[in-house]
Coordinates of C-alpha atoms in Angstrom, one line a residue:
X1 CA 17.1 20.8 0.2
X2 CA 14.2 21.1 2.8
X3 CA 14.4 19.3 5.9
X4 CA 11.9 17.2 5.3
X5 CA 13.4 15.8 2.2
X6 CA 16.8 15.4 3.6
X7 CA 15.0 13.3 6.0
X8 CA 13.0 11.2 3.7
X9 CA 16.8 10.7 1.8
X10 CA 18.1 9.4 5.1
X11 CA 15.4 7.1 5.7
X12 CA 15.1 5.5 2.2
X13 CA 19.2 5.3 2.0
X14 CA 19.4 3.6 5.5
X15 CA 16.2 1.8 4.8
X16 CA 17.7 0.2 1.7
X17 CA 20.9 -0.6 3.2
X18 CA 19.0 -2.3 5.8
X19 CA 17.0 -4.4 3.1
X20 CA 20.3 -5.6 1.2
X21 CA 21.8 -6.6 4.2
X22 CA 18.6 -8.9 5.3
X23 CA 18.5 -10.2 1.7
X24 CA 22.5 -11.1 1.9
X25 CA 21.4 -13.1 5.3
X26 CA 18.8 -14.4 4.3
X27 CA 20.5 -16.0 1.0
X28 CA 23.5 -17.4 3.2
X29 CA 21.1 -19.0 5.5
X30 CA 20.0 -20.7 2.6
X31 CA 23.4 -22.1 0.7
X32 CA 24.5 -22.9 4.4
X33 CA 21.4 -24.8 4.8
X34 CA 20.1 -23.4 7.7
X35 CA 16.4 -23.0 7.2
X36 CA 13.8 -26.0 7.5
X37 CA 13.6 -26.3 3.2
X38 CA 17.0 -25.8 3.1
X39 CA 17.9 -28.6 5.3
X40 CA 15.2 -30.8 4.7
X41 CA 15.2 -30.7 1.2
X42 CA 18.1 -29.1 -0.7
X43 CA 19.0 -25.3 -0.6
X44 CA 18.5 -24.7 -4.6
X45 CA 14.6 -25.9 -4.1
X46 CA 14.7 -23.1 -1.1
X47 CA 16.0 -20.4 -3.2
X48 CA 13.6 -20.5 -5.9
X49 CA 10.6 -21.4 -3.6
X50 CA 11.4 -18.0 -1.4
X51 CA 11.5 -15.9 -4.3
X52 CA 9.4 -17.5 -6.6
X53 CA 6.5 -16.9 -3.0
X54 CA 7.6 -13.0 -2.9
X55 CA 7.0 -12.4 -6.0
X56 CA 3.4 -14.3 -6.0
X57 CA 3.3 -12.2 -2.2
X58 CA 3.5 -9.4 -4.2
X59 CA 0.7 -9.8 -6.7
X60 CA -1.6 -11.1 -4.1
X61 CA -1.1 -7.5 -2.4
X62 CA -0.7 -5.6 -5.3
X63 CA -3.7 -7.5 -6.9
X64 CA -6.1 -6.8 -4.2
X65 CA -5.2 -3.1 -4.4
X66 CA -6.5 -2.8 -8.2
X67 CA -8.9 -5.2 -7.9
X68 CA -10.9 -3.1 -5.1
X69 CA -9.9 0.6 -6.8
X70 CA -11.1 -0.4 -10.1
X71 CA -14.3 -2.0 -8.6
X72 CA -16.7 1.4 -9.7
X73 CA -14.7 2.1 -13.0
X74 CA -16.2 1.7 -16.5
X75 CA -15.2 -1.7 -18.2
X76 CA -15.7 0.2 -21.5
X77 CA -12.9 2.7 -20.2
X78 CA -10.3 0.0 -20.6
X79 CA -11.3 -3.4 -21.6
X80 CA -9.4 -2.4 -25.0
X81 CA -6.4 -0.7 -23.6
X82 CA -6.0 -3.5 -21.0
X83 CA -7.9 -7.1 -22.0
X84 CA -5.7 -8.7 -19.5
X85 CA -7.1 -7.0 -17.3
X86 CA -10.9 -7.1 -18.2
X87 CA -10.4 -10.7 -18.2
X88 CA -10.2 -10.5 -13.9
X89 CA -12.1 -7.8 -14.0
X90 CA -15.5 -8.7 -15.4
X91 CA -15.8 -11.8 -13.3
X92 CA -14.7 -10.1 -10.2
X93 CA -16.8 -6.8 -10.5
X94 CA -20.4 -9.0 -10.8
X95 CA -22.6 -9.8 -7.8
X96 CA -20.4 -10.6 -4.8
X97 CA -17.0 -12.0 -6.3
X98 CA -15.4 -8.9 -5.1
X99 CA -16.1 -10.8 -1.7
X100 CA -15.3 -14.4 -2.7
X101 CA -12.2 -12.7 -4.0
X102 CA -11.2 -11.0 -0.8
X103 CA -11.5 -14.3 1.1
X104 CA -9.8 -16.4 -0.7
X105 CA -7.0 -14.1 -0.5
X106 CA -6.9 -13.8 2.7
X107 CA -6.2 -17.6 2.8
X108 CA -3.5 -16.9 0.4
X109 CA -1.2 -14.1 2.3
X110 CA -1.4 -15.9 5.4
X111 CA -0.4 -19.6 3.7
X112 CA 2.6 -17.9 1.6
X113 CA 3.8 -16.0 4.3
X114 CA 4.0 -19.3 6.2
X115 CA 5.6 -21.1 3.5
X116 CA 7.9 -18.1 3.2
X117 CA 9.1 -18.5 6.7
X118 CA 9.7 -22.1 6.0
X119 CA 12.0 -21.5 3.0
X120 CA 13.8 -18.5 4.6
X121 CA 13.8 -18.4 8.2
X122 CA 16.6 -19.3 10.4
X123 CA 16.4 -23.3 12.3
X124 CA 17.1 -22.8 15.9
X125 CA 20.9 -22.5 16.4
X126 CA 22.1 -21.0 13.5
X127 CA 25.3 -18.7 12.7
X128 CA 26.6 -17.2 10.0
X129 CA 30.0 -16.2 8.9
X130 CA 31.1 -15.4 12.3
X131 CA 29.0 -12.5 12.4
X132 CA 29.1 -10.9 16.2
X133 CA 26.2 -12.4 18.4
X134 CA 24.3 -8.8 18.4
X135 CA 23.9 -8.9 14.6
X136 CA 22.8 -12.7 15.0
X137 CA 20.4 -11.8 17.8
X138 CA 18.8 -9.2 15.6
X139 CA 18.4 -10.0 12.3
X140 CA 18.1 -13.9 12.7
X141 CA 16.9 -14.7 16.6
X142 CA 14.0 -12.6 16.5
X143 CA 13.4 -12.7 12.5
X144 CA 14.0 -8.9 11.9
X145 CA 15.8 -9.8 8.2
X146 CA 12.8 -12.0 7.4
X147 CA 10.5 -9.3 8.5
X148 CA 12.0 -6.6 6.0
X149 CA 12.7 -9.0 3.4
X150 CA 9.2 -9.4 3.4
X151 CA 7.6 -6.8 3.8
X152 CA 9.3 -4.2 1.8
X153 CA 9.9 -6.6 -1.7
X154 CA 6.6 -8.5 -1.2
X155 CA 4.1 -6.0 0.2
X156 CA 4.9 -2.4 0.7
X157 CA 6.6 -1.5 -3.0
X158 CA 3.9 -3.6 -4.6
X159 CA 1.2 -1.8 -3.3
X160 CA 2.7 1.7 -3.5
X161 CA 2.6 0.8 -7.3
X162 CA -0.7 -0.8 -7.5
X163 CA -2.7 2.3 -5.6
X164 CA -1.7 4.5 -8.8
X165 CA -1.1 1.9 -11.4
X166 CA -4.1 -0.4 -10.9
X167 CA -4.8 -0.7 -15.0
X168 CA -1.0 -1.2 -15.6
X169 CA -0.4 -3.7 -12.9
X170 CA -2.9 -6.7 -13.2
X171 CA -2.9 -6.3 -16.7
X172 CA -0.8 -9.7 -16.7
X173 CA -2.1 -13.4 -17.0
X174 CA 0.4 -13.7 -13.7
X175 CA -2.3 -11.4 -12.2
X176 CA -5.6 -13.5 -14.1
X177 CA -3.9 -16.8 -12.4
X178 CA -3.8 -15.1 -8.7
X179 CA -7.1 -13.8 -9.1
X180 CA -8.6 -17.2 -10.1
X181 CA -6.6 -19.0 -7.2
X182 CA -8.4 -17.0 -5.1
X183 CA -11.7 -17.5 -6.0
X184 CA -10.8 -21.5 -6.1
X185 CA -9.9 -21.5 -2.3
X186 CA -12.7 -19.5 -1.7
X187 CA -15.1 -22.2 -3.7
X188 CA -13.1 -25.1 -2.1
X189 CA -15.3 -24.0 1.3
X190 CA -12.3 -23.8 3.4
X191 CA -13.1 -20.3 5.0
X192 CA -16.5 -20.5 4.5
X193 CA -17.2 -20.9 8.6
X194 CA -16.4 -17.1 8.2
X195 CA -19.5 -16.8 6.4
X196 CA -21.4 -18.1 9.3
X197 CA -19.9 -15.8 11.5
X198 CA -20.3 -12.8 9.4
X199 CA -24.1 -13.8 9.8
X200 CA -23.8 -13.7 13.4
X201 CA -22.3 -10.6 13.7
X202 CA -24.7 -9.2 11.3
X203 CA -27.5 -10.7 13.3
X204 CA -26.1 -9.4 16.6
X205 CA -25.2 -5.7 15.3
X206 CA -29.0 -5.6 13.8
X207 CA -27.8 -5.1 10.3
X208 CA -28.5 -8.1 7.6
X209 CA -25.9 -8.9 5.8
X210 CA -27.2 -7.6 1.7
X211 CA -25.7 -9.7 -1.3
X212 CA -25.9 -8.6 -4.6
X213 CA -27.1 -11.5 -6.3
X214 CA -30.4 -13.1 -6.3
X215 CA -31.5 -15.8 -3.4
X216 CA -30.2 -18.9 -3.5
X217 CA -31.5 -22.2 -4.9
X218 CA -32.5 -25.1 -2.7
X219 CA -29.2 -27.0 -3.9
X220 CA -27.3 -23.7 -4.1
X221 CA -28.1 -23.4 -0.2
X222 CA -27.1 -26.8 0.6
X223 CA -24.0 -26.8 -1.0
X224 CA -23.1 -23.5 0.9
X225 CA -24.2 -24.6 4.0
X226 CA -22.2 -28.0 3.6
X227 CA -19.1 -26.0 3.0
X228 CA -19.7 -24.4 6.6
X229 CA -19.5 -27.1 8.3
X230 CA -16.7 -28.6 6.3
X231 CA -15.4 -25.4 7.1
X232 CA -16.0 -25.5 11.0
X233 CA -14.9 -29.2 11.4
X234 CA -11.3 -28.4 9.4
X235 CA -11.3 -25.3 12.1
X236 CA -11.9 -28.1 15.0
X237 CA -9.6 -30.0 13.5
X238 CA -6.5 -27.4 13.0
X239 CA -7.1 -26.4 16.5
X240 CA -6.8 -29.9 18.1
X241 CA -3.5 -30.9 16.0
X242 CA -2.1 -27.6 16.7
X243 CA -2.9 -27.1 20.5
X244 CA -1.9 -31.1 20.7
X245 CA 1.8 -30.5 19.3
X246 CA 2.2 -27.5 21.0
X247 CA 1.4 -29.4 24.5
X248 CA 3.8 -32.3 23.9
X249 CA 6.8 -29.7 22.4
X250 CA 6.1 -31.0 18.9
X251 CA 6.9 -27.6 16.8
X252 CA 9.5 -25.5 15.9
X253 CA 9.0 -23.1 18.9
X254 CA 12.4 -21.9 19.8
X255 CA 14.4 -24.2 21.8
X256 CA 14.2 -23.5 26.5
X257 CA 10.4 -21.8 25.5
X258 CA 8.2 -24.0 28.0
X259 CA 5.2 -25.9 26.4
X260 CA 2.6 -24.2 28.2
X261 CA 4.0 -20.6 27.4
X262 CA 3.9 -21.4 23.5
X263 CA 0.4 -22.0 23.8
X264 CA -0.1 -18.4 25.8
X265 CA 2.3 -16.8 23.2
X266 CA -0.2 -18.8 20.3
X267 CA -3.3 -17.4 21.9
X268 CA -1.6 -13.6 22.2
X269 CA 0.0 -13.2 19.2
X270 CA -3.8 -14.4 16.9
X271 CA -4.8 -12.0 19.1
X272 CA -2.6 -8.8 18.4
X273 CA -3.2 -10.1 14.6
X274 CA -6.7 -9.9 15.0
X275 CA -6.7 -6.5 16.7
X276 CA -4.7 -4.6 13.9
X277 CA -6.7 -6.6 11.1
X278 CA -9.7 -5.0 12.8
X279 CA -8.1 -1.6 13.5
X280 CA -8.2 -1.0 9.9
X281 CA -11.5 -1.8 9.3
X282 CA -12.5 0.5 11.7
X283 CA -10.2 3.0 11.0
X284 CA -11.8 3.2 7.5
X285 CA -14.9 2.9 8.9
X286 CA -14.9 6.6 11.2
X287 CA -12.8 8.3 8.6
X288 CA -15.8 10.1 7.2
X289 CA -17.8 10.7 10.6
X290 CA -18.0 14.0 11.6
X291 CA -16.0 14.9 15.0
X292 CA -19.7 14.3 16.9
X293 CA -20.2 11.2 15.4
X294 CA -16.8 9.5 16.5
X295 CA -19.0 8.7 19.8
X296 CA -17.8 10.0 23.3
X297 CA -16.0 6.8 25.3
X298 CA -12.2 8.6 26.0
X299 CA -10.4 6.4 24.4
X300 CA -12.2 6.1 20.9
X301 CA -11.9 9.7 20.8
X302 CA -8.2 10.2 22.0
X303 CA -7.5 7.5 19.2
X304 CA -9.6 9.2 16.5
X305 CA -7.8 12.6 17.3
X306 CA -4.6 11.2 17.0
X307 CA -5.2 8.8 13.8
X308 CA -7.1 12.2 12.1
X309 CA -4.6 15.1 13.3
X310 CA -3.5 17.4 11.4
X311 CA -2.7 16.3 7.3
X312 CA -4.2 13.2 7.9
X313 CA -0.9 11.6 7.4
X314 CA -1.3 9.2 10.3
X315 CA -3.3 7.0 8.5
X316 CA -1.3 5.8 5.7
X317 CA 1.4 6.2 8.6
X318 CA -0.6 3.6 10.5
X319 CA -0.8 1.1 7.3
X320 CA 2.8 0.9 7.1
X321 CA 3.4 0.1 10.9
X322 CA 0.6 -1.9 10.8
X323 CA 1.8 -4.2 7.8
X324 CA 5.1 -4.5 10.1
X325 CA 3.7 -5.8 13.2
X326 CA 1.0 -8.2 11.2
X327 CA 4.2 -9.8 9.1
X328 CA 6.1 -9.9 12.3
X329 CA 3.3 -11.8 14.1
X330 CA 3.2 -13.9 11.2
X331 CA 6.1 -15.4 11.3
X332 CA 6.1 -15.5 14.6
X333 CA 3.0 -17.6 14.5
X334 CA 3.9 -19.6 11.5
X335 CA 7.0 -21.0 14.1
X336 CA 4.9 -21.4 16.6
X337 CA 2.1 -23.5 14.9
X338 CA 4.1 -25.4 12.8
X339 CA 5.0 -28.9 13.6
X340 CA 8.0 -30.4 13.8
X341 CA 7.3 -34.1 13.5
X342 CA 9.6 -36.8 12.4
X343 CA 7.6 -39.3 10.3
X344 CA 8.2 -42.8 10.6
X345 CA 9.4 -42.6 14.0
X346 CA 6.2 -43.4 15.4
X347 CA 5.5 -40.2 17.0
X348 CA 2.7 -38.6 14.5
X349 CA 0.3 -36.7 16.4
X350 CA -2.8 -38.8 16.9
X351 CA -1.3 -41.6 15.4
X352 CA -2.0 -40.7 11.4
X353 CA 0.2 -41.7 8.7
X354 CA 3.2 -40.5 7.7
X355 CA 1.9 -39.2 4.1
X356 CA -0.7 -37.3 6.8
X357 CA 2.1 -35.8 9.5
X358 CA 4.5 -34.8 6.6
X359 CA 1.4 -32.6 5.4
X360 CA 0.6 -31.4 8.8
X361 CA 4.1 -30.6 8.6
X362 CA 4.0 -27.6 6.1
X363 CA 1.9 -25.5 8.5
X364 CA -1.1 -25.4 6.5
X365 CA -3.3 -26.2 9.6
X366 CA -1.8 -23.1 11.1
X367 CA -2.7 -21.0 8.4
X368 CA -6.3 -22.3 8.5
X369 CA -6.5 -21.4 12.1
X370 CA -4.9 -17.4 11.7
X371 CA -7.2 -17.0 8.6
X372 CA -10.4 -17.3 10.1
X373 CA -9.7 -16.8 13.7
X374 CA -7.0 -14.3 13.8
X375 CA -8.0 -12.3 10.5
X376 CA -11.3 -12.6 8.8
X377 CA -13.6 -12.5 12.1
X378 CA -11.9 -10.1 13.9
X379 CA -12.8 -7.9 10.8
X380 CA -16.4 -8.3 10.9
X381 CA -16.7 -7.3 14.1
X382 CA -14.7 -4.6 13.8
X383 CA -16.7 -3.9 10.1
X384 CA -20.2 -3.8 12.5
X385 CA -19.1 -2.4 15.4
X386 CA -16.4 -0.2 14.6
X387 CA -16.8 2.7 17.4
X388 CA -17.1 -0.2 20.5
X389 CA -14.2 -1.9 18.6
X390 CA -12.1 2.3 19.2
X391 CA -13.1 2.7 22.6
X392 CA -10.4 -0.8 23.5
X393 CA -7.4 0.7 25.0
X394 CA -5.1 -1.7 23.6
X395 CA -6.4 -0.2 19.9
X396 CA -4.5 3.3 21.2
X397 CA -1.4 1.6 22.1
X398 CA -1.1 -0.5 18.7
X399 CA -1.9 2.8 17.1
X400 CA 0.8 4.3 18.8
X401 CA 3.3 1.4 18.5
X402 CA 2.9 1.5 14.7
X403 CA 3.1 5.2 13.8
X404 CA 6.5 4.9 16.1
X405 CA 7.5 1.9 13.6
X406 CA 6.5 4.0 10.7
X407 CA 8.7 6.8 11.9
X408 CA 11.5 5.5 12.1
X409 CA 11.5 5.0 8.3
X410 CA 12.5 1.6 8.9
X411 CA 10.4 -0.1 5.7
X412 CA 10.9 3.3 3.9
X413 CA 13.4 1.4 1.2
X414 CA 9.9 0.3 -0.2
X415 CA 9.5 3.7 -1.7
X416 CA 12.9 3.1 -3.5
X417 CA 11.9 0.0 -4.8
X418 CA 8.6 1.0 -6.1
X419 CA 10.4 3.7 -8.3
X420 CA 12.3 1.3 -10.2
X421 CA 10.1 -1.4 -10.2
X422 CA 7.9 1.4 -11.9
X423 CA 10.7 2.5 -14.2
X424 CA 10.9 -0.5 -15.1
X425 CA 8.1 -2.0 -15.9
X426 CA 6.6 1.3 -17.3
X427 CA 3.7 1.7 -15.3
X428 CA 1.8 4.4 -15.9
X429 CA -0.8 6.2 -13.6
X430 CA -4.7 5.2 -14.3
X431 CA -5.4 8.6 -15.3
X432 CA -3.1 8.2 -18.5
X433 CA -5.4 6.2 -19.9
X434 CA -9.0 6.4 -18.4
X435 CA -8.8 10.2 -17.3
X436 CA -10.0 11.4 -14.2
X437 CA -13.4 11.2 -12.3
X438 CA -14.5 14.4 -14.1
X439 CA -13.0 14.0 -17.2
X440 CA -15.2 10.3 -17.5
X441 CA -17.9 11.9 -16.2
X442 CA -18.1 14.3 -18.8
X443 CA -18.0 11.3 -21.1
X444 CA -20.6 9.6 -19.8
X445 CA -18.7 6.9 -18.4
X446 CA -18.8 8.3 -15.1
X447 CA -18.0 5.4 -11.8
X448 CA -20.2 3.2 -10.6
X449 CA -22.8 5.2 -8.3
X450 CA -23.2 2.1 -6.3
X451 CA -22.4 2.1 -3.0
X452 CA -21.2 -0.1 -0.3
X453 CA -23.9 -3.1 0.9
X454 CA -25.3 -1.2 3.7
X455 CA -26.6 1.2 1.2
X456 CA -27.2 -1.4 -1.8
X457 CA -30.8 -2.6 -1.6
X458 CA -33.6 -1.3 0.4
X459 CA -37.0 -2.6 1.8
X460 CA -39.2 -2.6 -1.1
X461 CA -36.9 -2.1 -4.3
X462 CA -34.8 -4.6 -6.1
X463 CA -32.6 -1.8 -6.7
X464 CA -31.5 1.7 -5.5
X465 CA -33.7 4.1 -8.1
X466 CA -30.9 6.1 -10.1
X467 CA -32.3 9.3 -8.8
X468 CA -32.0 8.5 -4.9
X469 CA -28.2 7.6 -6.2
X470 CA -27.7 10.8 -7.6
X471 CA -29.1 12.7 -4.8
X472 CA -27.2 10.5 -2.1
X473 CA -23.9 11.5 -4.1
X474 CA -24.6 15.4 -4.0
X475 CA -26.4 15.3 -0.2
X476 CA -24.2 13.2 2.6
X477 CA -27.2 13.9 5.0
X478 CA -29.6 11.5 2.2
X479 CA -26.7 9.1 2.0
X480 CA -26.8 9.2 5.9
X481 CA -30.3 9.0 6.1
X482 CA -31.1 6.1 3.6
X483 CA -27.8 4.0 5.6
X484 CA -29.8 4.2 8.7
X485 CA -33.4 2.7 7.1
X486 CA -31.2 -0.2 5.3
X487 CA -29.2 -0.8 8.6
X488 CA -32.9 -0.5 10.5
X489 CA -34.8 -2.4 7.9
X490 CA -37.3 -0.1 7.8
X491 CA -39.8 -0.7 5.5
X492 CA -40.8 2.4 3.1
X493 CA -43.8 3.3 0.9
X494 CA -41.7 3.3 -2.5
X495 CA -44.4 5.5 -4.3
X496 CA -44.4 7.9 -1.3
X497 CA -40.3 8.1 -1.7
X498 CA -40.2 8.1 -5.6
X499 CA -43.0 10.6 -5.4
X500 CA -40.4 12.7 -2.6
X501 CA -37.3 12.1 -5.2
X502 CA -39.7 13.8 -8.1
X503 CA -40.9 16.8 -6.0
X504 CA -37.0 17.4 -5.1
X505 CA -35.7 17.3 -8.6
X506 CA -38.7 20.1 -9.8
X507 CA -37.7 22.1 -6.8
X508 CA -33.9 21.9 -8.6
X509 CA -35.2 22.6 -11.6
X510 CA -37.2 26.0 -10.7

């Protein structure tokens, strides 16, 4: 045995040991009622709420994975193999529902983790089977059990699985349910302030946001822009209930934590949330540049060497780290936002009803708030302006902080459940059944050439011509070259460039 594989052994044995014993807390805390659900409600409504959330956690993650993967694949390649499947995928893969998709569930991992923390995490005080005070400080103070729980059974294995085994694993009406929750919350208007935004941001980076679907209608426009500013006032209106309970020591922030540091600790922690949401956008975003083209401020280039050397194996290192910290802040948030508001006692923040404080209650508001504030628009500007958003110093430190975390082969038990959730559900790689690039290729059922909306339309055609596709796939510098005239709006002479696209192809031909 190497020693690189007696050190991945150590790591997923310790790693799993670690997970069993956070699970084993976790499910006492619940039959000793001693989380929120548990004691507010009854501990058997707990149980299956926590689990029945981590499995839907899972899908969510796992769903977005396969959803995005299989986005340039042939339908035809599979719509046989896997109708369960084609059933998500041939509403999600037209026009922008990819998008809509991706929103919604945004919404949805933030909510569930909230709810999760609600059903599994510790009320203030708490003790269990006389465990020594270290092992209480660890794993239930500071919400490390929750944190593993989590992350490795409801995130990490699921989308180990679902990179390989995109077919295999939405090919489930469990998965045709999630997908079409999604889109619902997206329709409802909720986030759709984040649209406005993404406007902004497009309008300040000088690059219109393209859709891939026709202009809208007079009413379709009017509907959209009503969901805005439903959208914006249900913002306004998060942020005053929330700011207004944490000034007057109305949530479940731990107990000695004064009122005015829980609203610093609120404002921090959407922000560290914000910063790694954006740090993989732009992280994606410079991992094709060239070395010259990662720009020249110090720190965007001492983070790009880092993130880049050697394998490359620092950036799925990063993910995993990354998914740490963002569940950890989380649930940190989720105890911070959430009220804790007796109803009928006269104390309901701005005097609403009972019905009303029992919903603010269930930290929905809070969820609202680290969707679009803490997730979604830190994205966009990370998504337009990717190399400013590298040169922060604070984007070097996280970096740092989560390959350490990554390291330590903490979460590394997700590996071991991803093999037997595989086993068992008999998952099968993508390539089983719809071969590989070249192989479908050959068939004539090659991937989608379309490319990302910065490239999708330009001035003066309703569509990219197939041949500029083709060449942009064989030539980065024509792919480089067409992104800058879309990003620049710069109008063309289409018989002049068809006429350029022609004269190429004969030159290939001779």
């Amino acid at each position: 045995m190497t020693g690189n594989s007696a050190c991945t052994l150590v790591k997923n044995v310790y790693s799993t040991i670690l997970l069993i014993f956070s699970i084993v807390i976790v499910m006492g805390l619940i039959f000793t009622e001693q989380t929120k659900l548990a004691q507010d409600v009854h501990p058997a409504l707990a149980f299956v709420v926590l689990w029945g959330l981590i499995l839907w956690l899972g899908m969510v993650e796992g769903g977005q994975a396969s959803l995005v993967g299989l986005a340039p694949i042939n339908f035809e390649l599979y719509k046989d193999s896997h109708p369960t499947t084609y059933i998500s995928t041939k509403v999600c893969h037209v026009g922008d529902n990819l998008d809509r998709y991706l929103m919604g569930r945004q919404f949805m991992v933030i909510f569930i983790a909230f709810c999760i923390n609600m059903a599994g995490a510790p009320v203030g005080g708490a003790e269990l089977w006389g465990l020594p005070q270290w092992i209480i400080d660890v794993f239930l103070v500071t919400g490390f059990a929750m944190i593993l729980f989590t992350c490795m059974i409801g995130q990490l294995a699921t989308q180990v699985n679902a990179s390989h085994c995109m077919l295999d694993y939405i090919n489930s009406y469990f998965a045709v349910f999630t997908f079409y929750t999604a889109m619902a919350i997206e329709f409802s208007g909720l986030m759709h302030v984040s649209y406005f935004i993404q406007k902004c941001v497009g309008w300040a980076a000088g690059k219109p946001i393209q859709s891939n679907e026709p202009p809208k209608s007079a009413l379709q426009a009017a509907f959209f822009w009503f969901r805005v500013v439903l959208s914006a006032v249900v913002l306004c209106f998060s942020l005053a209930v929330t700011l207004e309970g944490l000034f007057t020591g109305n949530t479940t922030m731990w107990d000695g934590v004064p009122n005015a540091v829980a609203v610093i600790l609120f404002f921090l922690l959407m922000s560290v949330v914000g910063l790694l949401e954006g740090m993989q956008i732009a992280f994606f975003a410079v991992a094709k540049l060239k070395k010259s083209e990662r720009g020249r401020a110090p720190f965007a280039l001492k983070t790009c060497e880092l993130l880049f050397r050697g394998d490359g194996h620092n950036l799925p290192g990063f993910m995993i780290g990354r998914q740490l910290c963002v569940v950890s802040c989380f649930f940190i948030i989720a105890r911070v936002t959430s009220l804790n508001v007796e109803p009928g006692n006269g104390n309901n923040i701005f005097g609403v009803s009972d019905a009303a404080q029992t919903f603010f209650n269930m930290g929905f508001l809070g969820a609202v708030i680290t969707t679009i504030l803490g997730s979604i628009t830190w994205q966009l500007v990370a998504s337009a302006f990717p190399l400013a958003f590298l040169s922060n110093p604070m984007v070097y430190v996280f970096l740092r902080l989560c390959l350490f975390l990554e390291a330590t082969g903490i979460a590394s038990g997700a590996w071991v459940l991803a093999g037997i959730h595989k086993r068992v559900a008999g998952f099968q790689r993508d390539e089983v059944y719809i071969g590989t690039p070249e192989e479908r290729e050959a068939k004539d059922l090659g991937d989608s050439k379309e490319v990302e909306h910065a490239l999708a339309k330009l001035p003066g055609f309703t569509s990219m011509p197939e041949a500029l596709v083709k060449l942009m796939s064989q030539d980065p510098s024509v792919k480089e070259f067409v992104r800058s005239m879309s990003a620049n709006n710069i109008d063309v002479n289409v018989g002049d460039l068809q006429e350029h696209i022609k004269n190429i192809q004969n030159e290939e031909q001779v």
